[in-house]
Amino acid sequence: MNKTYITGTGVWTPPHVITNEELVASFNEYVRRYNERNHAAIEAGDVVALLPSSVEFIEKASGIKQRYVIDKAGVLDPDRMYPHIPERSNDQISIMAEIGALAGKQALEAAGRDAAEVDLVIAACANFQRPYPAIAIEIQDTLGCGGYGYDMNVACSAGTFGIEQAANAVRSGQARCALVIGPEICSGHLEWRDRDCHFIFGDVATAVVVEAEPSGRQKHLWEILGSRAATSFSNNIRNNSGFLDRCEEGGRRDARDKLFVQEGRKVFKEVCPMAATHISDHLAQHGLKPTDVQRFWLHQANLSMNQFISRRLLGRDATPEEAPVILDKYANTASAGSIIAFHQNQADLPSGATGIMCSFGAGYSIGSHVLRRA
Ligand code: COA
């Protein structure tokens, strides 16, 4: 069995930022217009008035201060409240392949690799814009990679599960150089008109190079000591849209559950202890305790969740260096969060340092990698 390494990472960040102030102003204008339009029905008790959102609530409940999005104008237009992403012809590169390839180029450059040396491309994310041909194959073609490619979706853990798949392929000799791409366009599956969750998500694309024999030109080198993937079925985070929608009776194609829905409180209560146990068990497999770990690159959905998990593991609050936070700037980017945290917060660690990357979310699904700096 070969050793496996993360030899490069890349993050493509969209050009547009939406601050909480801008988001709340647009949402509250939508609420004002809705309530005005439905004034008589609300007075008669036939329609429930919508409540406004607040910046204070968002920051206290989630730790999110802003998010990057592919299109700002569409999201903030109170008469629309979802992004403009124009349809492209089959002759043009798809938006997911385009942003994925941009992140992929960065990761290959960091790894000191040419695209032609890649022999496996995995596109791993929470939502795909089409069933086929696979976005991964389009990225393979765009970058000029060889070998094979496929798409996989394990919601918020697609990224860590994708790295696990890549590491297994490299470890077994099935592939030599794997590229795991996470093009997350979360603005497309978020109901921006729902006060309970309108602040949660942002867009991004990530890329990770996994290989057995580093080029020697890589900027950073992390050995994957081990990977651990776990799932446990839950209805608490769901998106019911799919290819059978048109077959359903009763015209539910625009129903609320055809976008992201969650029972946020239940998710919080159930997933945090699961993730803490998962991490400590995974570390124990490698003879490690949480206090042996210099850095926790945790999933980035909610600041309090990460604080809860760190406290469970360390018996105290983690410092910002130990458990870096990127959700304040990026919001929840589904499966990309722990990879962005790793990308932006690993260069300072010395050779021999140990870290753990861990994602958790819908499914439920939890994925982790114990990493050691070579
Ligand atoms: N502005 C102001 N008030 C709001 C609001 C908003 N945007 N959204 C909800 N509220 C109100 C609620 O109406 C409720 O009021 P009440 O107490 O009078 O009933 C109160 O704030 C608390 O709402 P609640 O939904 O219980 O908030 P919360 O503290 O659980 O925080 C989440 C909500 C979503 C931030 C939190 O549950 C969470 O992050 N859960 C985990 C989510 C997650 O990681 N999911 C994974 C996705 S991949």
CSV table of N, CA and C in Angstrom, one decimal, residues 83-171:
chain,number,residue,atom,x,y,z
A,83,PRO,N,-30.1,33.8,-7.5
A,83,PRO,CA,-29.1,34.3,-8.4
A,83,PRO,C,-29.5,34.2,-9.9
A,84,HIS,N,-29.0,35.2,-10.7
A,84,HIS,CA,-29.1,35.1,-12.2
A,84,HIS,C,-27.9,34.2,-12.6
A,85,ILE,N,-28.2,33.1,-13.2
A,85,ILE,CA,-27.1,32.3,-13.7
A,85,ILE,C,-27.6,31.8,-15.1
A,86,PRO,N,-27.2,32.7,-16.1
A,86,PRO,CA,-27.8,32.4,-17.5
A,86,PRO,C,-27.4,31.0,-18.0
A,87,GLU,N,-28.4,30.4,-18.7
A,87,GLU,CA,-28.2,29.1,-19.3
A,87,GLU,C,-27.1,29.2,-20.3
A,88,ARG,N,-26.3,28.2,-20.4
A,88,ARG,CA,-25.2,28.2,-21.4
A,88,ARG,C,-25.5,27.1,-22.4
A,89,SER,N,-25.0,27.3,-23.6
A,89,SER,CA,-25.3,26.2,-24.6
A,89,SER,C,-24.4,25.0,-24.4
A,90,ASN,N,-24.6,23.9,-25.0
A,90,ASN,CA,-23.8,22.7,-24.8
A,90,ASN,C,-22.4,22.9,-25.3
A,91,ASP,N,-22.2,23.9,-26.1
A,91,ASP,CA,-20.8,24.2,-26.6
A,91,ASP,C,-20.0,25.0,-25.7
A,92,GLN,N,-20.7,25.6,-24.7
A,92,GLN,CA,-19.9,26.4,-23.7
A,92,GLN,C,-19.6,25.5,-22.4
A,93,ILE,N,-18.6,25.9,-21.7
A,93,ILE,CA,-18.3,25.2,-20.5
A,93,ILE,C,-19.4,25.5,-19.4
A,94,SER,N,-19.8,24.5,-18.7
A,94,SER,CA,-20.8,24.8,-17.6
A,94,SER,C,-20.2,25.6,-16.5
A,95,ILE,N,-21.0,26.3,-15.8
A,95,ILE,CA,-20.6,27.2,-14.7
A,95,ILE,C,-19.8,26.3,-13.6
A,96,MET,N,-20.3,25.2,-13.3
A,96,MET,CA,-19.7,24.3,-12.2
A,96,MET,C,-18.3,23.9,-12.7
A,97,ALA,N,-18.2,23.5,-14.0
A,97,ALA,CA,-16.9,23.0,-14.5
A,97,ALA,C,-16.0,24.2,-14.6
A,98,GLU,N,-16.5,25.4,-14.9
A,98,GLU,CA,-15.6,26.5,-15.0
A,98,GLU,C,-15.0,26.9,-13.7
A,99,ILE,N,-15.8,27.0,-12.7
A,99,ILE,CA,-15.2,27.5,-11.4
A,99,ILE,C,-14.4,26.3,-10.8
A,100,GLY,N,-14.8,25.1,-11.0
A,100,GLY,CA,-14.0,23.9,-10.5
A,100,GLY,C,-12.6,23.9,-11.2
A,101,ALA,N,-12.6,24.2,-12.5
A,101,ALA,CA,-11.3,24.1,-13.2
A,101,ALA,C,-10.4,25.3,-12.7
A,102,LEU,N,-11.0,26.4,-12.4
A,102,LEU,CA,-10.2,27.5,-11.8
A,102,LEU,C,-9.5,27.1,-10.5
A,103,ALA,N,-10.3,26.5,-9.6
A,103,ALA,CA,-9.7,26.0,-8.4
A,103,ALA,C,-8.7,24.9,-8.6
A,104,GLY,N,-9.0,24.0,-9.6
A,104,GLY,CA,-8.1,22.9,-9.9
A,104,GLY,C,-6.8,23.4,-10.4
A,105,LYS,N,-6.8,24.5,-11.2
A,105,LYS,CA,-5.5,25.0,-11.7
A,105,LYS,C,-4.6,25.5,-10.6
A,106,GLN,N,-5.2,26.2,-9.6
A,106,GLN,CA,-4.5,26.6,-8.4
A,106,GLN,C,-3.9,25.5,-7.7
A,107,ALA,N,-4.7,24.4,-7.5
A,107,ALA,CA,-4.2,23.3,-6.7
A,107,ALA,C,-3.0,22.6,-7.4
A,108,LEU,N,-3.1,22.4,-8.8
A,108,LEU,CA,-2.1,21.8,-9.5
A,108,LEU,C,-0.8,22.6,-9.5
A,109,GLU,N,-1.0,23.9,-9.6
A,109,GLU,CA,0.2,24.8,-9.5
A,109,GLU,C,0.9,24.6,-8.1
A,110,ALA,N,0.1,24.6,-7.0
A,110,ALA,CA,0.7,24.4,-5.7
A,110,ALA,C,1.4,23.1,-5.6
A,111,ALA,N,0.8,22.1,-6.3
A,111,ALA,CA,1.4,20.7,-6.2
A,111,ALA,C,2.6,20.5,-7.2
A,112,GLY,N,2.8,21.5,-8.0
A,112,GLY,CA,3.9,21.4,-9.0
A,112,GLY,C,3.6,20.4,-10.1
A,113,ARG,N,2.3,20.2,-10.4
A,113,ARG,CA,1.9,19.2,-11.4
A,113,ARG,C,1.3,19.9,-12.7
A,114,ASP,N,1.5,19.2,-13.8
A,114,ASP,CA,0.8,19.6,-15.0
A,114,ASP,C,-0.5,18.8,-15.0
A,115,ALA,N,-1.6,19.4,-15.6
A,115,ALA,CA,-2.8,18.7,-15.7
A,115,ALA,C,-2.7,17.3,-16.3
A,116,ALA,N,-1.8,17.2,-17.3
A,116,ALA,CA,-1.7,16.0,-18.0
A,116,ALA,C,-1.2,14.8,-17.1
A,117,GLU,N,-0.7,15.2,-16.0
A,117,GLU,CA,-0.2,14.1,-15.0
A,117,GLU,C,-1.3,13.6,-14.2
A,118,VAL,N,-2.5,14.3,-14.1
A,118,VAL,CA,-3.6,13.8,-13.3
A,118,VAL,C,-4.3,12.7,-14.0
A,119,ASP,N,-4.6,11.6,-13.3
A,119,ASP,CA,-5.3,10.5,-13.9
A,119,ASP,C,-6.6,10.1,-13.2
A,120,LEU,N,-7.0,11.0,-12.3
A,120,LEU,CA,-8.3,10.8,-11.7
A,120,LEU,C,-8.9,12.2,-11.3
A,121,VAL,N,-10.1,12.5,-11.8
A,121,VAL,CA,-10.8,13.7,-11.4
A,121,VAL,C,-12.1,13.4,-10.7
A,122,ILE,N,-12.2,13.8,-9.5
A,122,ILE,CA,-13.5,13.6,-8.8
A,122,ILE,C,-14.1,14.9,-8.5
A,123,ALA,N,-15.4,15.1,-9.0
A,123,ALA,CA,-16.1,16.3,-8.6
A,123,ALA,C,-17.0,15.9,-7.5
A,124,ALA,N,-16.8,16.5,-6.3
A,124,ALA,CA,-17.5,16.1,-5.1
A,124,ALA,C,-18.1,17.3,-4.5
A,125,CYS,N,-19.4,17.4,-4.5
A,125,CYS,CA,-20.1,18.5,-3.9
A,125,CYS,C,-21.6,18.2,-3.5
A,126,ALA,N,-22.3,19.2,-3.0
A,126,ALA,CA,-23.6,18.9,-2.5
A,126,ALA,C,-24.7,19.0,-3.5
A,127,ASN,N,-24.4,19.7,-4.7
A,127,ASN,CA,-25.5,19.9,-5.7
A,127,ASN,C,-24.8,19.8,-7.1
A,128,PHE,N,-25.4,19.1,-8.0
A,128,PHE,CA,-24.9,19.1,-9.4
A,128,PHE,C,-25.9,19.7,-10.3
A,129,GLN,N,-25.5,20.5,-11.2
A,129,GLN,CA,-26.4,21.2,-12.1
A,129,GLN,C,-27.1,20.3,-13.1
A,130,ARG,N,-26.5,19.1,-13.3
A,130,ARG,CA,-27.1,18.2,-14.3
A,130,ARG,C,-26.7,16.8,-13.9
A,131,PRO,N,-27.4,15.8,-14.3
A,131,PRO,CA,-27.0,14.4,-13.9
A,131,PRO,C,-25.8,13.9,-14.8
A,132,TYR,N,-25.8,14.3,-16.1
A,132,TYR,CA,-24.7,13.8,-16.9
A,132,TYR,C,-24.6,14.6,-18.2
A,133,PRO,N,-23.5,14.7,-18.9
A,133,PRO,CA,-22.2,14.0,-18.6
A,133,PRO,C,-21.6,14.6,-17.3
A,134,ALA,N,-20.9,13.8,-16.6
A,134,ALA,CA,-20.4,14.2,-15.3
A,134,ALA,C,-19.6,15.5,-15.4
A,135,ILE,N,-19.8,16.4,-14.4
A,135,ILE,CA,-19.0,17.6,-14.3
A,135,ILE,C,-17.5,17.3,-14.2
A,136,ALA,N,-17.2,16.2,-13.5
A,136,ALA,CA,-15.8,15.8,-13.4
A,136,ALA,C,-15.1,15.6,-14.8
A,137,ILE,N,-15.9,15.0,-15.7
A,137,ILE,CA,-15.4,14.6,-17.0
A,137,ILE,C,-15.2,15.9,-17.8
A,138,GLU,N,-16.1,16.9,-17.6
A,138,GLU,CA,-16.0,18.2,-18.3
A,138,GLU,C,-14.7,18.9,-17.7
A,139,ILE,N,-14.5,18.8,-16.4
A,139,ILE,CA,-13.3,19.4,-15.9
A,139,ILE,C,-12.0,18.7,-16.4
A,140,GLN,N,-12.1,17.4,-16.4
A,140,GLN,CA,-10.9,16.6,-17.0
A,140,GLN,C,-10.6,17.1,-18.4
A,141,ASP,N,-11.6,17.3,-19.2
A,141,ASP,CA,-11.5,17.8,-20.6
A,141,ASP,C,-10.9,19.2,-20.6
A,142,THR,N,-11.5,20.1,-19.8
A,142,THR,CA,-11.1,21.5,-19.8
A,142,THR,C,-9.7,21.7,-19.4
A,143,LEU,N,-9.2,20.9,-18.3
A,143,LEU,CA,-7.9,21.1,-17.8
A,143,LEU,C,-6.9,20.3,-18.7
A,144,GLY,N,-7.3,19.3,-19.4
A,144,GLY,CA,-6.4,18.4,-20.1
A,144,GLY,C,-5.8,17.3,-19.2
A,145,CYS,N,-6.7,16.8,-18.4
A,145,CYS,CA,-6.2,15.6,-17.5
A,145,CYS,C,-6.4,14.3,-18.2
A,146,GLY,N,-5.7,13.3,-17.8
A,146,GLY,CA,-6.0,12.0,-18.4
A,146,GLY,C,-6.8,11.1,-17.5
A,147,GLY,N,-6.7,9.8,-17.7
A,147,GLY,CA,-7.4,8.8,-16.7
A,147,GLY,C,-8.9,8.9,-16.8
A,148,TYR,N,-9.6,9.0,-15.7
A,148,TYR,CA,-11.0,8.9,-15.6
A,148,TYR,C,-11.5,9.9,-14.6
A,149,GLY,N,-12.8,10.2,-14.6
A,149,GLY,CA,-13.4,11.1,-13.7
A,149,GLY,C,-14.9,10.8,-13.4
A,150,TYR,N,-15.3,11.1,-12.2
A,150,TYR,CA,-16.7,10.9,-11.9
A,150,TYR,C,-17.2,11.9,-10.8
A,151,ASP,N,-18.5,12.1,-10.8
A,151,ASP,CA,-19.2,13.0,-9.8
A,151,ASP,C,-19.6,12.2,-8.6
A,152,MET,N,-19.6,12.8,-7.4
A,152,MET,CA,-20.1,12.1,-6.2
A,152,MET,C,-20.7,13.2,-5.3
A,153,ASN,N,-21.8,12.8,-4.6
A,153,ASN,CA,-22.5,13.7,-3.8
A,153,ASN,C,-22.8,13.1,-2.4
A,154,VAL,N,-22.2,13.6,-1.4
A,154,VAL,CA,-22.5,13.2,0.0
A,154,VAL,C,-22.8,14.5,0.8
A,155,ALA,N,-23.5,15.4,0.1
A,155,ALA,CA,-23.9,16.7,0.7
A,155,ALA,C,-22.7,17.4,1.4
A,156,CYS,N,-22.8,17.8,2.6
A,156,CYS,CA,-21.7,18.5,3.3
A,156,CYS,C,-20.4,17.8,3.5
A,157,SER,N,-20.5,16.4,3.3
A,157,SER,CA,-19.2,15.7,3.5
A,157,SER,C,-18.7,15.2,2.1
A,158,ALA,N,-19.3,15.7,1.0
A,158,ALA,CA,-18.8,15.3,-0.3
A,158,ALA,C,-17.3,15.5,-0.4
A,159,GLY,N,-16.8,16.6,0.1
A,159,GLY,CA,-15.4,17.0,-0.1
A,159,GLY,C,-14.4,16.0,0.6
A,160,THR,N,-14.7,15.7,1.9
A,160,THR,CA,-13.9,14.8,2.7
A,160,THR,C,-14.0,13.4,2.2
A,161,PHE,N,-15.2,13.0,1.8
A,161,PHE,CA,-15.4,11.7,1.2
A,161,PHE,C,-14.7,11.6,-0.1
A,162,GLY,N,-14.7,12.7,-0.9
A,162,GLY,CA,-14.0,12.7,-2.2
A,162,GLY,C,-12.5,12.5,-2.0
A,163,ILE,N,-12.0,13.1,-1.0
A,163,ILE,CA,-10.5,13.0,-0.7
A,163,ILE,C,-10.3,11.5,-0.2
A,164,GLU,N,-11.2,10.9,0.5
A,164,GLU,CA,-11.1,9.5,0.9
A,164,GLU,C,-11.0,8.6,-0.3
A,165,GLN,N,-11.9,8.9,-1.3
A,165,GLN,CA,-12.0,8.1,-2.5
A,165,GLN,C,-10.6,8.2,-3.3
A,166,ALA,N,-10.2,9.5,-3.3
A,166,ALA,CA,-8.9,9.7,-4.1
A,166,ALA,C,-7.8,9.0,-3.4
A,167,ALA,N,-7.7,9.1,-2.0
A,167,ALA,CA,-6.6,8.5,-1.3
A,167,ALA,C,-6.6,7.0,-1.5
A,168,ASN,N,-7.8,6.4,-1.5
A,168,ASN,CA,-7.9,4.9,-1.7
A,168,ASN,C,-7.4,4.5,-3.1
A,169,ALA,N,-7.8,5.3,-4.1
A,169,ALA,CA,-7.4,5.0,-5.5
A,169,ALA,C,-5.9,5.1,-5.6
A,170,VAL,N,-5.3,6.1,-5.0
A,170,VAL,CA,-3.9,6.3,-5.0
A,170,VAL,C,-3.1,5.3,-4.2
A,171,ARG,N,-3.7,5.0,-3.1
A,171,ARG,CA,-3.1,4.0,-2.2
A,171,ARG,C,-3.1,2.6,-2.8
